[in-house]
PDB file of C-alpha atoms and ligand atoms in Angstrom:
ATOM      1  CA  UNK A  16       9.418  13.804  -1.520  1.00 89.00           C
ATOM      2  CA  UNK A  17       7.929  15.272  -4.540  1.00 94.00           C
ATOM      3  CA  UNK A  18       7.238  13.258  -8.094  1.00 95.00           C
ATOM      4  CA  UNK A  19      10.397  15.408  -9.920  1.00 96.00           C
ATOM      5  CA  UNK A  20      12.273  12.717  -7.463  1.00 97.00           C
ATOM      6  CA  UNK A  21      13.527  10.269  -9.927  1.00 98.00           C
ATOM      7  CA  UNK A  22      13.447  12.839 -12.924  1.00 98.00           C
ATOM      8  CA  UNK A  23      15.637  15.299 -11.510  1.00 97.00           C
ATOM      9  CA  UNK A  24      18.234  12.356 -10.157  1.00 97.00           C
ATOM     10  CA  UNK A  25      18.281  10.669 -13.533  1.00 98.00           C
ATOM     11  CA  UNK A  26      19.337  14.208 -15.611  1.00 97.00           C
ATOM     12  CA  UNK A  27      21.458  15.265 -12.388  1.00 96.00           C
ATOM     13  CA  UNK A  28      23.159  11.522 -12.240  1.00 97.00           C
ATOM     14  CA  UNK A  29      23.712  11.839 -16.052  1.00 96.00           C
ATOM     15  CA  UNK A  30      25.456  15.257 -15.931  1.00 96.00           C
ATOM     16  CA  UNK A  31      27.708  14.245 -13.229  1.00 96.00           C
ATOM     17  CA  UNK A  32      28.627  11.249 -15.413  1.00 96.00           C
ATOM     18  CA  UNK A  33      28.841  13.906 -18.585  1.00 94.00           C
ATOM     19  CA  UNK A  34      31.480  15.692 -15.947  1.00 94.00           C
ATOM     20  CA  UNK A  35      33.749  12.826 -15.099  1.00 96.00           C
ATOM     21  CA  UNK A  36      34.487  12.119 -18.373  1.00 96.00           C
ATOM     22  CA  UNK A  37      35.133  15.518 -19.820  1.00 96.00           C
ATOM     23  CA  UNK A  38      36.806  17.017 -16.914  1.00 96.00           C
ATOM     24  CA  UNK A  39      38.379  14.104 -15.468  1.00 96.00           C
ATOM     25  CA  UNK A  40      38.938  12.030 -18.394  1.00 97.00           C
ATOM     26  CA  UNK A  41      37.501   9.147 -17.135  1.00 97.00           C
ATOM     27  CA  UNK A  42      36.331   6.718 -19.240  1.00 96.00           C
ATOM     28  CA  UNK A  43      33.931   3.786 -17.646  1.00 94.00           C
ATOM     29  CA  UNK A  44      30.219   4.237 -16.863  1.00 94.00           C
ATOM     30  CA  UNK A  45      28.628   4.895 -13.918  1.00 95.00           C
ATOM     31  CA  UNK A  46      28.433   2.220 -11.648  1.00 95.00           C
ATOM     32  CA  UNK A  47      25.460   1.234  -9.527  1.00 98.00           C
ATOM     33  CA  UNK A  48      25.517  -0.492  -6.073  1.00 98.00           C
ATOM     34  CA  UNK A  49      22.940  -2.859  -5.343  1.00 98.00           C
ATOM     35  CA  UNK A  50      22.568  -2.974  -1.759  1.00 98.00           C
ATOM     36  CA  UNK A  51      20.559  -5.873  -1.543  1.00 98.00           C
ATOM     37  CA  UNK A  52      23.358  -7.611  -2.227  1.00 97.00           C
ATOM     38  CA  UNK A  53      25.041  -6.617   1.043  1.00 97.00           C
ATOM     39  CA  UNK A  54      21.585  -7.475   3.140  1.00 97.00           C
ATOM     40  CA  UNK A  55      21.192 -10.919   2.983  1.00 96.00           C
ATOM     41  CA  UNK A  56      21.568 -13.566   5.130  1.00 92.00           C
ATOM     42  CA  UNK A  57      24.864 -14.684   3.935  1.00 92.00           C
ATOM     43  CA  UNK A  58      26.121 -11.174   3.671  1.00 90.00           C
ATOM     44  CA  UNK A  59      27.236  -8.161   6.219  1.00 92.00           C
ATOM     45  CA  UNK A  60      26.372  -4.865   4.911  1.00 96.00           C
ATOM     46  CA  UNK A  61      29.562  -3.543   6.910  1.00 95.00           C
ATOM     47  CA  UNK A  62      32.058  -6.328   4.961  1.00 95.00           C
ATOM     48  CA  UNK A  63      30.398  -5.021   1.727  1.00 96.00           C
ATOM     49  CA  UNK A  64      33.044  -4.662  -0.648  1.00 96.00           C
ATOM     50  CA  UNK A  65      31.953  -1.526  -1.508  1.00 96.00           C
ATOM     51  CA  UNK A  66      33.020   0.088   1.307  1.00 97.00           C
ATOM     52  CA  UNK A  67      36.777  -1.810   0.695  1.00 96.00           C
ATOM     53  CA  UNK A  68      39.387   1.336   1.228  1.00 95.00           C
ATOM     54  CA  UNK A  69      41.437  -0.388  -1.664  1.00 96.00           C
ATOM     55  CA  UNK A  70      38.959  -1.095  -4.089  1.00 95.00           C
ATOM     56  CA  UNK A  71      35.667   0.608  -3.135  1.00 96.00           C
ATOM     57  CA  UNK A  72      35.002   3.536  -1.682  1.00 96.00           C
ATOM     58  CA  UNK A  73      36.154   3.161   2.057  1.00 96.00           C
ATOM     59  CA  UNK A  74      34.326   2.797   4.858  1.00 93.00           C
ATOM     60  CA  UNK A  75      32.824   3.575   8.211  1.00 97.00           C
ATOM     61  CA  UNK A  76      34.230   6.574   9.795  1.00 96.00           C
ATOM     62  CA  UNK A  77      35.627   5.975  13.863  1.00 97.00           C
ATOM     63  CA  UNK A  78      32.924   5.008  16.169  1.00 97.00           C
ATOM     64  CA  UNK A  79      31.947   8.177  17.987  1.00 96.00           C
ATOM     65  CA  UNK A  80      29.434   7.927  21.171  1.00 94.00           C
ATOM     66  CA  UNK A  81      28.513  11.324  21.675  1.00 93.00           C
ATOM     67  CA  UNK A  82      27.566  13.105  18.611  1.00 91.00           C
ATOM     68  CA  UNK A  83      25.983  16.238  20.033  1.00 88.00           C
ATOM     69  CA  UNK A  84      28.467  18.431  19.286  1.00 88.00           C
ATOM     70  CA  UNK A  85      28.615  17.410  15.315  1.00 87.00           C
ATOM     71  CA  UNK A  86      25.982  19.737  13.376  1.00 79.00           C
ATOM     72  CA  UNK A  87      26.128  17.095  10.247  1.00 68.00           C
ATOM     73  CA  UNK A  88      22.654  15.611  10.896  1.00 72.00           C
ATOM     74  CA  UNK A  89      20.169  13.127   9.380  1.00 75.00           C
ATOM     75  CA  UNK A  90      17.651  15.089  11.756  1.00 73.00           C
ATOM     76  CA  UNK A  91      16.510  11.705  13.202  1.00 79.00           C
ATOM     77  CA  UNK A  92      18.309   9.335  15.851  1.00 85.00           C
ATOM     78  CA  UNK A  93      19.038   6.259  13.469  1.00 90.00           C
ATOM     79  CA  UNK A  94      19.105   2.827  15.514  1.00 91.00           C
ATOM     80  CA  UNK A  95      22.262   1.024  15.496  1.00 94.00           C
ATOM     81  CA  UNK A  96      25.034   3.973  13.949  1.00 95.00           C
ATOM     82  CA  UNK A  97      28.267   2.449  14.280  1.00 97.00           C
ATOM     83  CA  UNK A  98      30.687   5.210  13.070  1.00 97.00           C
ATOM     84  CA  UNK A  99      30.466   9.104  13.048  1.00 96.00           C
ATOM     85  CA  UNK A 100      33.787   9.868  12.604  1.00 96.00           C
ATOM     86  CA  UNK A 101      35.981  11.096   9.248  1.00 96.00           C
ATOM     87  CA  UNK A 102      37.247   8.525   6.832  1.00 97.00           C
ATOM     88  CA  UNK A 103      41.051   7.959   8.099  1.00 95.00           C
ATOM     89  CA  UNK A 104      41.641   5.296   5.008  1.00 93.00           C
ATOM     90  CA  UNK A 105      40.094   4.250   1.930  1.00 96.00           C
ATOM     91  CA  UNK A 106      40.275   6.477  -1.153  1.00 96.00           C
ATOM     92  CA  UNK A 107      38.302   9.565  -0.176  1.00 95.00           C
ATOM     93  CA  UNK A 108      40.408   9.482   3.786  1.00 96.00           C
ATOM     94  CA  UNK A 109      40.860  12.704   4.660  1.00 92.00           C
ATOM     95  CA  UNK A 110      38.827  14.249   2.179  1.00 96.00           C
ATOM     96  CA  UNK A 111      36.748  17.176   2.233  1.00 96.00           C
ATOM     97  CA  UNK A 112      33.773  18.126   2.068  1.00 95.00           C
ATOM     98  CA  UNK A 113      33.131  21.856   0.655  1.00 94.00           C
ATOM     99  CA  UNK A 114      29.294  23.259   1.837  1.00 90.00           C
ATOM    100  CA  UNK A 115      27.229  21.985   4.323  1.00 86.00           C
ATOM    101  CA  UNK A 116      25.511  20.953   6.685  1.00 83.00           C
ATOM    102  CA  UNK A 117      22.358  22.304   5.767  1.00 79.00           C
ATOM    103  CA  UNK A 118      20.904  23.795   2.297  1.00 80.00           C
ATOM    104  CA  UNK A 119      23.392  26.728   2.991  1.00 81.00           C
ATOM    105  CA  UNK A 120      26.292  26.988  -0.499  1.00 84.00           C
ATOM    106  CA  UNK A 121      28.289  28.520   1.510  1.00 91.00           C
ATOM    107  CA  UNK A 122      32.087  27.519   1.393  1.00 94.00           C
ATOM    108  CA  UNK A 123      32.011  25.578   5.120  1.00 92.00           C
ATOM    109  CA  UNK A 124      34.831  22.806   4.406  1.00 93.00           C
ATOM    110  CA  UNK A 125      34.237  19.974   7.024  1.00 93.00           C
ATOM    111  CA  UNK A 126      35.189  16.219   6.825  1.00 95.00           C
ATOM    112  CA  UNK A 127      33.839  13.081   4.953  1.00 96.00           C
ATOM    113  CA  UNK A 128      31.653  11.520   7.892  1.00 96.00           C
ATOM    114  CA  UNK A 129      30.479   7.888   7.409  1.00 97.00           C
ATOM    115  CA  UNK A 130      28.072   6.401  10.262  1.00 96.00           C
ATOM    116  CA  UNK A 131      27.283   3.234   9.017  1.00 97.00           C
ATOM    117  CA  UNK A 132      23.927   1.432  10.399  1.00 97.00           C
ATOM    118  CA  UNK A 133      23.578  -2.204   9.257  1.00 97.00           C
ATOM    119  CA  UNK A 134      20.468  -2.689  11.300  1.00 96.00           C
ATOM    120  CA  UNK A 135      18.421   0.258   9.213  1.00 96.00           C
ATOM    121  CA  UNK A 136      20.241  -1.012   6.131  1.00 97.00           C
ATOM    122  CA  UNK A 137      19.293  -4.556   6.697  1.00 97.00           C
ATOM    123  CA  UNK A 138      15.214  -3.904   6.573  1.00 96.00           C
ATOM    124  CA  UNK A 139      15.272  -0.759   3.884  1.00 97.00           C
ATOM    125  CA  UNK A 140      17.883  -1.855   1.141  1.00 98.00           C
ATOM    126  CA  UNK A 141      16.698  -5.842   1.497  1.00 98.00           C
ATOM    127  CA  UNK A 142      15.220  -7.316  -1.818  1.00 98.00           C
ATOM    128  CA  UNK A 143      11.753  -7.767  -0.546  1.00 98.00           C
ATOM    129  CA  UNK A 144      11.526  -4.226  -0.519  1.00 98.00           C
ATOM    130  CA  UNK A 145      12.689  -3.996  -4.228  1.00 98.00           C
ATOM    131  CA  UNK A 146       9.924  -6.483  -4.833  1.00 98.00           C
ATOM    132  CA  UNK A 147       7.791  -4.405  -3.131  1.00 98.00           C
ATOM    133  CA  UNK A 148       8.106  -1.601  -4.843  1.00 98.00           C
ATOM    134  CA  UNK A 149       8.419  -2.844  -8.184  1.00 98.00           C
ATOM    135  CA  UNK A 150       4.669  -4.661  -7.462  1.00 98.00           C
ATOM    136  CA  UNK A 151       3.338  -0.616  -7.158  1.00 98.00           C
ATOM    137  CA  UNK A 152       1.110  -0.080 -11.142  1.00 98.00           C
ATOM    138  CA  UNK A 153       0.624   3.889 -10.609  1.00 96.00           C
ATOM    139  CA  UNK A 154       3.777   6.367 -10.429  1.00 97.00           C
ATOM    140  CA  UNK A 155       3.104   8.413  -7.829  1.00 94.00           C
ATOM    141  CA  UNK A 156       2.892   5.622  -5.232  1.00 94.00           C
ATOM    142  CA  UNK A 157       5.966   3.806  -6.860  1.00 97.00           C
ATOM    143  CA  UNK A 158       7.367   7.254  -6.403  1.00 96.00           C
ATOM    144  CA  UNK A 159       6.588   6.605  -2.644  1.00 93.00           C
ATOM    145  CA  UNK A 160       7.193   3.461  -2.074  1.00 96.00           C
ATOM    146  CA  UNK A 161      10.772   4.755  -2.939  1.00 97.00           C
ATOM    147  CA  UNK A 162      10.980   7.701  -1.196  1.00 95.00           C
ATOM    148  CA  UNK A 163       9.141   6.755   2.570  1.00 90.00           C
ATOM    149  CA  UNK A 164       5.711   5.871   3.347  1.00 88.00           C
ATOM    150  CA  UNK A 165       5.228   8.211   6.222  1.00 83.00           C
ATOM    151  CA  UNK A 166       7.582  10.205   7.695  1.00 79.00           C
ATOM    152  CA  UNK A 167       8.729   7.774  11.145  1.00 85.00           C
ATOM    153  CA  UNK A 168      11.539   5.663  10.566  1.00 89.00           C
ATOM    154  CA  UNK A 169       9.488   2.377   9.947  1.00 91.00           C
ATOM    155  CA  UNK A 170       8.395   4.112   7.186  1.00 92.00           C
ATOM    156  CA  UNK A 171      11.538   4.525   5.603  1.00 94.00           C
ATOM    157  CA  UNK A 172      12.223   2.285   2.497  1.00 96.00           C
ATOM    158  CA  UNK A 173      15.072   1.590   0.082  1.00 98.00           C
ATOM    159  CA  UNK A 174      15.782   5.978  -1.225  1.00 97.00           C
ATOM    160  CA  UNK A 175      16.705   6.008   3.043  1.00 96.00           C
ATOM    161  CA  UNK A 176      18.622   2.571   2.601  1.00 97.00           C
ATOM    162  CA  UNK A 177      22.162   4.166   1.032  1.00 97.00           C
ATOM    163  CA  UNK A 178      21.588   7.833   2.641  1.00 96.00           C
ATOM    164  CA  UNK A 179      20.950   6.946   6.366  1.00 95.00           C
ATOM    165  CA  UNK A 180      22.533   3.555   6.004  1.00 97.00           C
ATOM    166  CA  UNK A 181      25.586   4.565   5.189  1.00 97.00           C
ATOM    167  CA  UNK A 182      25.281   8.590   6.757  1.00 96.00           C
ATOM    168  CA  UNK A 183      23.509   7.039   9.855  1.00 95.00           C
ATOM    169  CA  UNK A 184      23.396  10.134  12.260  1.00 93.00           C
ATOM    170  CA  UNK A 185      26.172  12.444  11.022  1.00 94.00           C
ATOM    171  CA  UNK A 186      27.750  11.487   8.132  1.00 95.00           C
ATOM    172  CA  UNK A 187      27.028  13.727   4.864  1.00 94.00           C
ATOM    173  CA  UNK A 188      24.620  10.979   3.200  1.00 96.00           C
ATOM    174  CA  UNK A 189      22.336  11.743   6.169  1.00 94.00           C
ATOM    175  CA  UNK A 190      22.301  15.236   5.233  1.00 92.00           C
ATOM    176  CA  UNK A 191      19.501  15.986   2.870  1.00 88.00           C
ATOM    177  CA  UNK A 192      21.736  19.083   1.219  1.00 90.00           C
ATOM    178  CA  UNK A 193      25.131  17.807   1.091  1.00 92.00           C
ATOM    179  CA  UNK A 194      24.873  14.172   0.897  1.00 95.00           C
ATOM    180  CA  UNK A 195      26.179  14.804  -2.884  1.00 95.00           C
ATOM    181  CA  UNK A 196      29.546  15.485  -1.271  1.00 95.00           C
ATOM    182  CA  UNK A 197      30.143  11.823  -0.308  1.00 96.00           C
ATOM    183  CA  UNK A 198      30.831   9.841  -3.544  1.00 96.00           C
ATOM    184  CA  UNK A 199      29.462   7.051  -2.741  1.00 98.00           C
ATOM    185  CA  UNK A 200      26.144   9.020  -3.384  1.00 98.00           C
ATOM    186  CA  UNK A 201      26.094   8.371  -6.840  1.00 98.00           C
ATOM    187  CA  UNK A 202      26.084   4.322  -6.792  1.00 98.00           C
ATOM    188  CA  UNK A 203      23.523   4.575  -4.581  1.00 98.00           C
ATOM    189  CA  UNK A 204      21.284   6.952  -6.421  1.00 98.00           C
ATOM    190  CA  UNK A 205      22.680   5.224  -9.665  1.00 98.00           C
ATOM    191  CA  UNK A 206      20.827   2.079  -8.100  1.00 98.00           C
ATOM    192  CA  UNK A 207      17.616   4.459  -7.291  1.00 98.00           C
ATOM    193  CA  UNK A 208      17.709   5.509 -10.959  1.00 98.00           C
ATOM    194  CA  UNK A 209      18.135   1.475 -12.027  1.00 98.00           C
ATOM    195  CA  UNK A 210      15.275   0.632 -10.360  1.00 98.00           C
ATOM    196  CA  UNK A 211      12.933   3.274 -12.153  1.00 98.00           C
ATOM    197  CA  UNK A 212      13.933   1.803 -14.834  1.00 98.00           C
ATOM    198  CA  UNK A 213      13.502  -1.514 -14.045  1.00 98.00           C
ATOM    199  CA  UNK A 214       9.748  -0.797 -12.972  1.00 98.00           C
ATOM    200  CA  UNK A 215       9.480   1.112 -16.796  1.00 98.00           C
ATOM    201  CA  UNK A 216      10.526  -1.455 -18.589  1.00 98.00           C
ATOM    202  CA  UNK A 217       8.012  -4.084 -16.980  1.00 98.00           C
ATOM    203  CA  UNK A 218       5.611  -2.167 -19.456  1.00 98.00           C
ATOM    204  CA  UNK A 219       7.212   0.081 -20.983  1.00 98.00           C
ATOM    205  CA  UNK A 220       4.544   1.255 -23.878  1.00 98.00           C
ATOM    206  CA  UNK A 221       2.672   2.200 -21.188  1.00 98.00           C
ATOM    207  CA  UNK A 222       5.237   3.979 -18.657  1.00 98.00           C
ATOM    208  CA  UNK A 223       7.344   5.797 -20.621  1.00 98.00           C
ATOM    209  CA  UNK A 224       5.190   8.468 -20.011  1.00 98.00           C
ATOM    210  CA  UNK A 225       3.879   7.383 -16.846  1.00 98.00           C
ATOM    211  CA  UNK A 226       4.625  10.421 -14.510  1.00 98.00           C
ATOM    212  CA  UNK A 227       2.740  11.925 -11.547  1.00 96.00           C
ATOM    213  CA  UNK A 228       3.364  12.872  -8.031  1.00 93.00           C
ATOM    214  CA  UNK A 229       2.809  15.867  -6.337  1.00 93.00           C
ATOM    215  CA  UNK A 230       5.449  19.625  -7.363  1.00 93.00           C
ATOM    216  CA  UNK A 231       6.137  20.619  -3.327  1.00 91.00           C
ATOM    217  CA  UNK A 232       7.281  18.788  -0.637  1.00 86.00           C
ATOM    218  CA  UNK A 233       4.862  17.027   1.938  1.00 79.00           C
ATOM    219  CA  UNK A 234       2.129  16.750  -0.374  1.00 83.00           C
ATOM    220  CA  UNK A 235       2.173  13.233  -0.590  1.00 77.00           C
ATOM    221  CA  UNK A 236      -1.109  11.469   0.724  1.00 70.00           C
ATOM    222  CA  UNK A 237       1.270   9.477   3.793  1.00 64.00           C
ATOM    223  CA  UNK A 238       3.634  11.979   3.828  1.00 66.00           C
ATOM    224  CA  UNK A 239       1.621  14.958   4.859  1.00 60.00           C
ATOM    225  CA  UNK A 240       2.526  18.059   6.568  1.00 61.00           C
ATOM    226  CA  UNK A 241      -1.450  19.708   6.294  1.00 63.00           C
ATOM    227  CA  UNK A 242      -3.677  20.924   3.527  1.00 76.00           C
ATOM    228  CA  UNK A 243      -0.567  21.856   0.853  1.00 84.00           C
ATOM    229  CA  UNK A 244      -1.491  23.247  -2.358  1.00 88.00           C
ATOM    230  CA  UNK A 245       0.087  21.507  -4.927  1.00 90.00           C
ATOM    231  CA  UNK A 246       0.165  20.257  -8.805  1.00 93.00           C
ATOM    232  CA  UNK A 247       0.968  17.161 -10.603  1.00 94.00           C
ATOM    233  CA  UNK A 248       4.308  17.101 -11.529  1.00 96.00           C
ATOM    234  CA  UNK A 249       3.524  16.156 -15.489  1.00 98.00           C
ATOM    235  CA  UNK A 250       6.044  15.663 -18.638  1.00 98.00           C
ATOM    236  CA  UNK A 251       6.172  18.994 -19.259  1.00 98.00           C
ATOM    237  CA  UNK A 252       7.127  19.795 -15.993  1.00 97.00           C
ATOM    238  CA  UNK A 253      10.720  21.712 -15.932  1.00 96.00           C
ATOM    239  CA  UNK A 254      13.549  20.006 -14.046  1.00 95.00           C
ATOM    240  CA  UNK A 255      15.826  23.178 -12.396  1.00 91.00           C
ATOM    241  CA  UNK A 256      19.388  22.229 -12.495  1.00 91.00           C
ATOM    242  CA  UNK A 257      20.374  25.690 -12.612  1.00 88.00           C
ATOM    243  CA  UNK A 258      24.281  26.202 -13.095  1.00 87.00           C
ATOM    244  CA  UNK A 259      24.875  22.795 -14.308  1.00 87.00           C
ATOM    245  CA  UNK A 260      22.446  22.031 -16.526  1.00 85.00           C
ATOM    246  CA  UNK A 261      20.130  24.558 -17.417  1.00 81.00           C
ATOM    247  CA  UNK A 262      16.118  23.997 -17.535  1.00 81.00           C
ATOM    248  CA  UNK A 263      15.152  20.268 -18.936  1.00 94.00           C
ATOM    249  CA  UNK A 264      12.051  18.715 -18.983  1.00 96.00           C
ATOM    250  CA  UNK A 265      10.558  15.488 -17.682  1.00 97.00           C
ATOM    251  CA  UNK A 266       9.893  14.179 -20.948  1.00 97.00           C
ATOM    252  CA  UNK A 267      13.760  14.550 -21.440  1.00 96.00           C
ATOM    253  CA  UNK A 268      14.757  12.008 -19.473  1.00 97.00           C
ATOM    254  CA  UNK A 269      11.502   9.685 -19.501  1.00 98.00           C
ATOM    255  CA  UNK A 270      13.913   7.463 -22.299  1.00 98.00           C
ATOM    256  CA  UNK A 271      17.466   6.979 -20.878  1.00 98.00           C
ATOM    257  CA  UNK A 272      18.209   6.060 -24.507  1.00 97.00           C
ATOM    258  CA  UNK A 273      17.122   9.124 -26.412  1.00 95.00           C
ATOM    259  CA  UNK A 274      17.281  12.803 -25.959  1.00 86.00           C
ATOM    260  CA  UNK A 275      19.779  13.880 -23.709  1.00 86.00           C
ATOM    261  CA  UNK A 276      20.541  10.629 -22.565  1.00 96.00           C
ATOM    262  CA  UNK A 277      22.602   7.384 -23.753  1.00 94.00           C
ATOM    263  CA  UNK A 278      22.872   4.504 -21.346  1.00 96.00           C
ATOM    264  CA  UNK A 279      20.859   1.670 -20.613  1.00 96.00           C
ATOM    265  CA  UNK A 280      21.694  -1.188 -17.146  1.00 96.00           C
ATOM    266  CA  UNK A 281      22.642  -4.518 -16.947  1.00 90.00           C
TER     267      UNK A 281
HETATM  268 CU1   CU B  23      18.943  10.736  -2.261  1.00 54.70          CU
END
């Protein structure tokens, strides 16, 4: 919740991508998932073939009632959870997550949790709240219209679409720290990042430079925790990706076809 939001994702979304193919040899791009596909009428977000354990990334984990005991936490009952257990098939079953929960980098192995919620998914990843948020003309409140409006559920929007709609309660895409460890995080940022730059290139002489927002957390005019000091994030604002990626600026990654970057969507 702070305007280095969709900065920091792009150049973090792009070094992952750098990873895959240099350490893993992979060779395709990085694919986005457009939820609002999987929200329509005609469509279940559970039956999204995304979450196909032969040719997507698996699905919900075992419906568990009582999650009290399970530390993994989105930090907010979410309405309608339908899993909470670990993935048992699908490509990533039995796989393992390596730190969290919590911002702690300690080694705490624990298990791939999905805890799917339709309902949530259904209102925050639908189209009309794309169209909503592409409608925003200033960057800071596109920012927010992104992120959450206020900080109750109902003001959740399409950022809390893939994390709590697929993480519900405890799985790791709840988990503002180690959602990262489910790989399904990066389609659904990849989408976050698309839809920046769908909302640049509706004028982009104008907004590829359009930054703003506020540099700490709950500074936000809706999102407020009290009277925070805080400044503008700007394009010469540094992006911190420590270990992996050094110090790069916002105006880095304003282009995602020059600099550091090479890829455009489609
Ligand atoms: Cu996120």
């Amino acid at each position: 919740m702070v305007g280095r939001f969709l900065p920091w994702h792009r150049i973090y979304l792009a070094l992952f991508e750098a990873d895959l193919k240099s350490s893993c040899g992979y060779q395709g791009a990085l694919p986005y998932w457009d939820w609002s596909l999987d929200v329509t009428t005609e469509t279940s977000f559970l039956e999204s073939p995304i979450f196909d354990p032969v040719y997507g990334f698996g699905g919900n984990g075992a419906f568990i009632e009582d999650v009290s005991n399970i530390t993994q936490t989105s930090g907010v009952p979410v309405p309608g959870r339908s899993g909470g257990g670990c993935l048992t098939t699908g490509p990533w079953a039995n796989f393992t997550v390596n730190m969290g929960p919590g911002e702690s980098t300690e080694y705490t192995p624990s298990c791939l949790r999905r805890d799917i919620a339709p309902e949530f998914a259904s209102r925050t990843c639908a189209k009309a709240m794309v169209d909503w948020t592409l409608e925003e003309d200033d960057f800071a409140l596109f920012d927010m219209r992104i992120e959450a409006m206020n900080l109750t559920l109902d003001g959740t929007t399409t950022h809390a679409c893939g994390h709590w709609g697929v993480g519900g309660q405890v799985g790791q895409m709840a988990d503002v720290w180690s959602s990262p460890g489910d790989p399904i995080f990066y389609q659904h940022h990849a989408n976050i990042d698309y839809l920046w730059y769908k909302w640049q290139m509706l004028d982009w002489p104008a907004r590829k430079t359009a930054i703003g927002g506020p540099d700490v957390a709950g500074a936000y005019p809706f999102l407020f925790f009290g009277d925070i000091p805080y400044n503008n994030v700007t394009l010469d604002y540094e992006l911190d990706l420590g270990m992996i990626g050094g110090n790069i600026t916002v105006r880095d990654v304003m282009d995602t076809t020059a600099g550091k970057l090479c890829y455009t969507y489609e």
